[in-house]
Tab-separated table of C-alpha atoms in Angstrom:
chain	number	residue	atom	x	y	z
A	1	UNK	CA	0.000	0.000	0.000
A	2	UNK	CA	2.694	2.576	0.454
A	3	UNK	CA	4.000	2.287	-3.001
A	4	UNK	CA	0.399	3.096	-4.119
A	5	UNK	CA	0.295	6.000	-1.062
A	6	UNK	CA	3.479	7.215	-2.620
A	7	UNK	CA	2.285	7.360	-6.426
A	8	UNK	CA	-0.715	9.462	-5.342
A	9	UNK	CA	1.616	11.666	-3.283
A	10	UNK	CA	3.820	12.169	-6.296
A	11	UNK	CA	1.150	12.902	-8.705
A	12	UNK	CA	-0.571	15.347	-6.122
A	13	UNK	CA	2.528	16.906	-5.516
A	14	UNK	CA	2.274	17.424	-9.513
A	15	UNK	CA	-1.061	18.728	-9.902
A	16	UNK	CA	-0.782	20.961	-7.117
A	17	UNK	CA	2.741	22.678	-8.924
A	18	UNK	CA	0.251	22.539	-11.908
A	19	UNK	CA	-2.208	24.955	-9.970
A	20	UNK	CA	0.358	27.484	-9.899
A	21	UNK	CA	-0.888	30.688	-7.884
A	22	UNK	CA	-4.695	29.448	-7.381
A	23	UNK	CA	-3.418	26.467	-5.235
A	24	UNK	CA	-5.031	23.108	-4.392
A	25	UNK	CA	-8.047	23.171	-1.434
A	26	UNK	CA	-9.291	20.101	-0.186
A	27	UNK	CA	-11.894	19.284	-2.308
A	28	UNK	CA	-9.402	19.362	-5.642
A	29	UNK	CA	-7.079	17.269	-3.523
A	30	UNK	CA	-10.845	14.591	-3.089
A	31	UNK	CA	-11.348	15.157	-6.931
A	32	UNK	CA	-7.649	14.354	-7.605
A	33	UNK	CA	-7.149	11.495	-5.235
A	34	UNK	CA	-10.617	10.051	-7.030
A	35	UNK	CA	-9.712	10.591	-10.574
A	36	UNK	CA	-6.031	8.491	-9.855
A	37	UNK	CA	-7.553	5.590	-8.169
A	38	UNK	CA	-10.635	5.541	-10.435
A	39	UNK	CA	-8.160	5.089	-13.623
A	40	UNK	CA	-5.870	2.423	-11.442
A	41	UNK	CA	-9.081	0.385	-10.212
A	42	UNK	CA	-10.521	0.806	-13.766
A	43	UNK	CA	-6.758	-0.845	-15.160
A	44	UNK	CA	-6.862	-3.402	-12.319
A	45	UNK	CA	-10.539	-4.696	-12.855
A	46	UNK	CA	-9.508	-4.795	-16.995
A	47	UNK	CA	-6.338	-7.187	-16.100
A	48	UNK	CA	-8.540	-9.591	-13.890
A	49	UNK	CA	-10.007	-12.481	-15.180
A	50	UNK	CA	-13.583	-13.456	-15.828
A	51	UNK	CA	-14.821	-14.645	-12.548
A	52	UNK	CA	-15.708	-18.502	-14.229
A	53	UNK	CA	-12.146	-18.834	-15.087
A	54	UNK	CA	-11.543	-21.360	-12.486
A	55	UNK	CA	-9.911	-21.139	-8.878
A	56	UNK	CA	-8.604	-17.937	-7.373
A	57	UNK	CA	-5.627	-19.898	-5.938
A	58	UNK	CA	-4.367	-21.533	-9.243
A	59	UNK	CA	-4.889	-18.803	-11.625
A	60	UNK	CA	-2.330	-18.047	-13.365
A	61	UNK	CA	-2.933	-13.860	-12.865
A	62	UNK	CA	-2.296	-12.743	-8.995
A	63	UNK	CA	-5.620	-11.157	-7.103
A	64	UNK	CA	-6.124	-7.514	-7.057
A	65	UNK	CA	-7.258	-4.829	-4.756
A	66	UNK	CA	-9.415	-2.100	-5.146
A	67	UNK	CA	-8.609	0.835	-3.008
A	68	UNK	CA	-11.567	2.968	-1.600
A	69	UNK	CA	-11.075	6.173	-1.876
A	70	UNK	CA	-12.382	7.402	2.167
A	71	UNK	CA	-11.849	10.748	4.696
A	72	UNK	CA	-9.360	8.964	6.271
A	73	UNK	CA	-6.774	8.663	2.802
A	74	UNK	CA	-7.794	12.330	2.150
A	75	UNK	CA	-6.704	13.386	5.984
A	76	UNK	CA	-3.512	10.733	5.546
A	77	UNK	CA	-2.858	12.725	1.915
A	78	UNK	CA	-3.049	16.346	2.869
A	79	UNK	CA	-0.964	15.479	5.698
A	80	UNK	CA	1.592	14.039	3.991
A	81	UNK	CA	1.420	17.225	0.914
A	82	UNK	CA	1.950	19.948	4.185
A	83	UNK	CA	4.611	18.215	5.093
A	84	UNK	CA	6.460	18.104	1.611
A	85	UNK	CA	9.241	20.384	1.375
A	86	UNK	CA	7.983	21.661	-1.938
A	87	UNK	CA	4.600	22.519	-0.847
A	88	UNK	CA	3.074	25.523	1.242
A	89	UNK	CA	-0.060	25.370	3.016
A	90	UNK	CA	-1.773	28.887	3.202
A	91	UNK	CA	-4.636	29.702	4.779
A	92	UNK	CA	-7.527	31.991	2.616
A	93	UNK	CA	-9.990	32.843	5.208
A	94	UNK	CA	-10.745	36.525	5.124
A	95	UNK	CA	-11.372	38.660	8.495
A	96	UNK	CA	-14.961	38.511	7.760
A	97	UNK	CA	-15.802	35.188	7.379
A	98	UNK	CA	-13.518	34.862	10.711
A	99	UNK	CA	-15.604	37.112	12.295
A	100	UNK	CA	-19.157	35.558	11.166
A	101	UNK	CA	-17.793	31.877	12.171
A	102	UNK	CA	-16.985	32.917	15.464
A	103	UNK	CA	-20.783	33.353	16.865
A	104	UNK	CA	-21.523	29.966	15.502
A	105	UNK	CA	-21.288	26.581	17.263
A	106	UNK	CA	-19.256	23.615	15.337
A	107	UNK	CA	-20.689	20.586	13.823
A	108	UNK	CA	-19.936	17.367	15.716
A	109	UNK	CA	-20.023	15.499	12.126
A	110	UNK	CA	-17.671	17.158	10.348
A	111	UNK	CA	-16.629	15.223	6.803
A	112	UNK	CA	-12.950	15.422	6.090
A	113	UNK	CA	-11.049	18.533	5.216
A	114	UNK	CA	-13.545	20.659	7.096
A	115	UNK	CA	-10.493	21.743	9.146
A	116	UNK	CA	-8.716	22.573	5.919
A	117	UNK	CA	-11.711	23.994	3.904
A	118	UNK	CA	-9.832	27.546	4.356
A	119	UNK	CA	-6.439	26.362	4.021
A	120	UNK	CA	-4.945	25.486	0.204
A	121	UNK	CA	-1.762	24.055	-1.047
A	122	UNK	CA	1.006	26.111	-3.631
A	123	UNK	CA	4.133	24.587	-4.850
A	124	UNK	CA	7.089	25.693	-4.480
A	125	UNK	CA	8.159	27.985	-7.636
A	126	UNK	CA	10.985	25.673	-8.444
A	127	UNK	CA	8.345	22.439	-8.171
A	128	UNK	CA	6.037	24.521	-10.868
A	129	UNK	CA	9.036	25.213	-12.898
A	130	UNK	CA	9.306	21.270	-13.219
A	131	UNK	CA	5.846	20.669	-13.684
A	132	UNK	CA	5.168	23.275	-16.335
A	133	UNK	CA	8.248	23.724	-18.193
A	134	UNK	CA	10.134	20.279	-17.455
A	135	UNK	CA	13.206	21.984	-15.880
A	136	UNK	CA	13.884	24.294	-13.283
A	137	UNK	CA	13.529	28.487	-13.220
A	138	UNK	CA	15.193	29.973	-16.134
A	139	UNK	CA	13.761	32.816	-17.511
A	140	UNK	CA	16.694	32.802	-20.328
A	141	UNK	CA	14.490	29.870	-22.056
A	142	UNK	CA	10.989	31.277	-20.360
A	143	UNK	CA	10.705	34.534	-19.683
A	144	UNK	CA	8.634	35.260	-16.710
A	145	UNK	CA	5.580	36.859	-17.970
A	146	UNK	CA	5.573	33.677	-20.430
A	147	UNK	CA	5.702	31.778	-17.628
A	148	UNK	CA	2.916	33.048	-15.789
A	149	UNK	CA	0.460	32.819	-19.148
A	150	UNK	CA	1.974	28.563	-19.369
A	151	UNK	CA	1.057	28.499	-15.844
A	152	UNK	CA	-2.798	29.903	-16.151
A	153	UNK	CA	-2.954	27.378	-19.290
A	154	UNK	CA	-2.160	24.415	-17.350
């Protein structure tokens, strides 16, 4: 399982460079985390063989597992992005919204990310050099401003 934990960190830790300046809130990070493990169960289920094929313990392919995609690999995953050296977790809550959540009382179910629903993710400038350009900053090749429009395209 952490081989597969680490493949979704690395590709999060790619889309989130990919989200330049807008960064990556919680529920991108759900969307994200569904859309890899949606395409891996999808090739996983495609390589398994029809169920009358005979026994599972003499067939010739190995069994697979389908992970489920829950709060508690999203809490595991945005812990594990914050904690990245390439990655910055900011928090976007205005003073107002502060100041109108403060009279009210919190929910006792709270879904996951609810802590994090005002915090987002940016990369590291030299992590969304390597995402968007495929090396690191050099504005000889890229000029900034260039930059910034391959950035809002991606």
């Amino acid at each position: 399982m952490s081989s597969g934990h680490d493949e979704l960190v690395q590709h999060l830790l790619y889309e989130v460079a990919l989200s330049g300046s807008h960064g990556f809130g919680i529920q991108e990070l759900k969307t994200a985390a569904h859309n890899f493990y949606h395409e891996r169960n999808g090739q996983s289920l495609q390589q398994r063989p029809p169920p009358d094929e005979g026994d599972l313990l003499f067939s010739e392919t190995p069994p697979t597992s389908i992970v489920v995609v829950d709060d508690v690999l999203i809490e595991t995953v945005w812990a594990a992005l914050s904690k990245h050296d390439d990655i910055n977790v900011a928090n976007t809550e205005s003073e107002t919204d502060h100041a109108s959540d403060s009279n009210a009382t919190p929910s006792t179910t709270a879904v996951a990310g609810a802590q994090h629903a005002d915090e987002r993710l940016f990369a590291t400038e030299e992590r969304m050099w390597h995402a968007i350009a495929g090396h690191g900053i050099d504005t000889k090749r890229i000029p900034y401003l260039e930059f910034q429009c391959l950035s809002v395209i991606a």
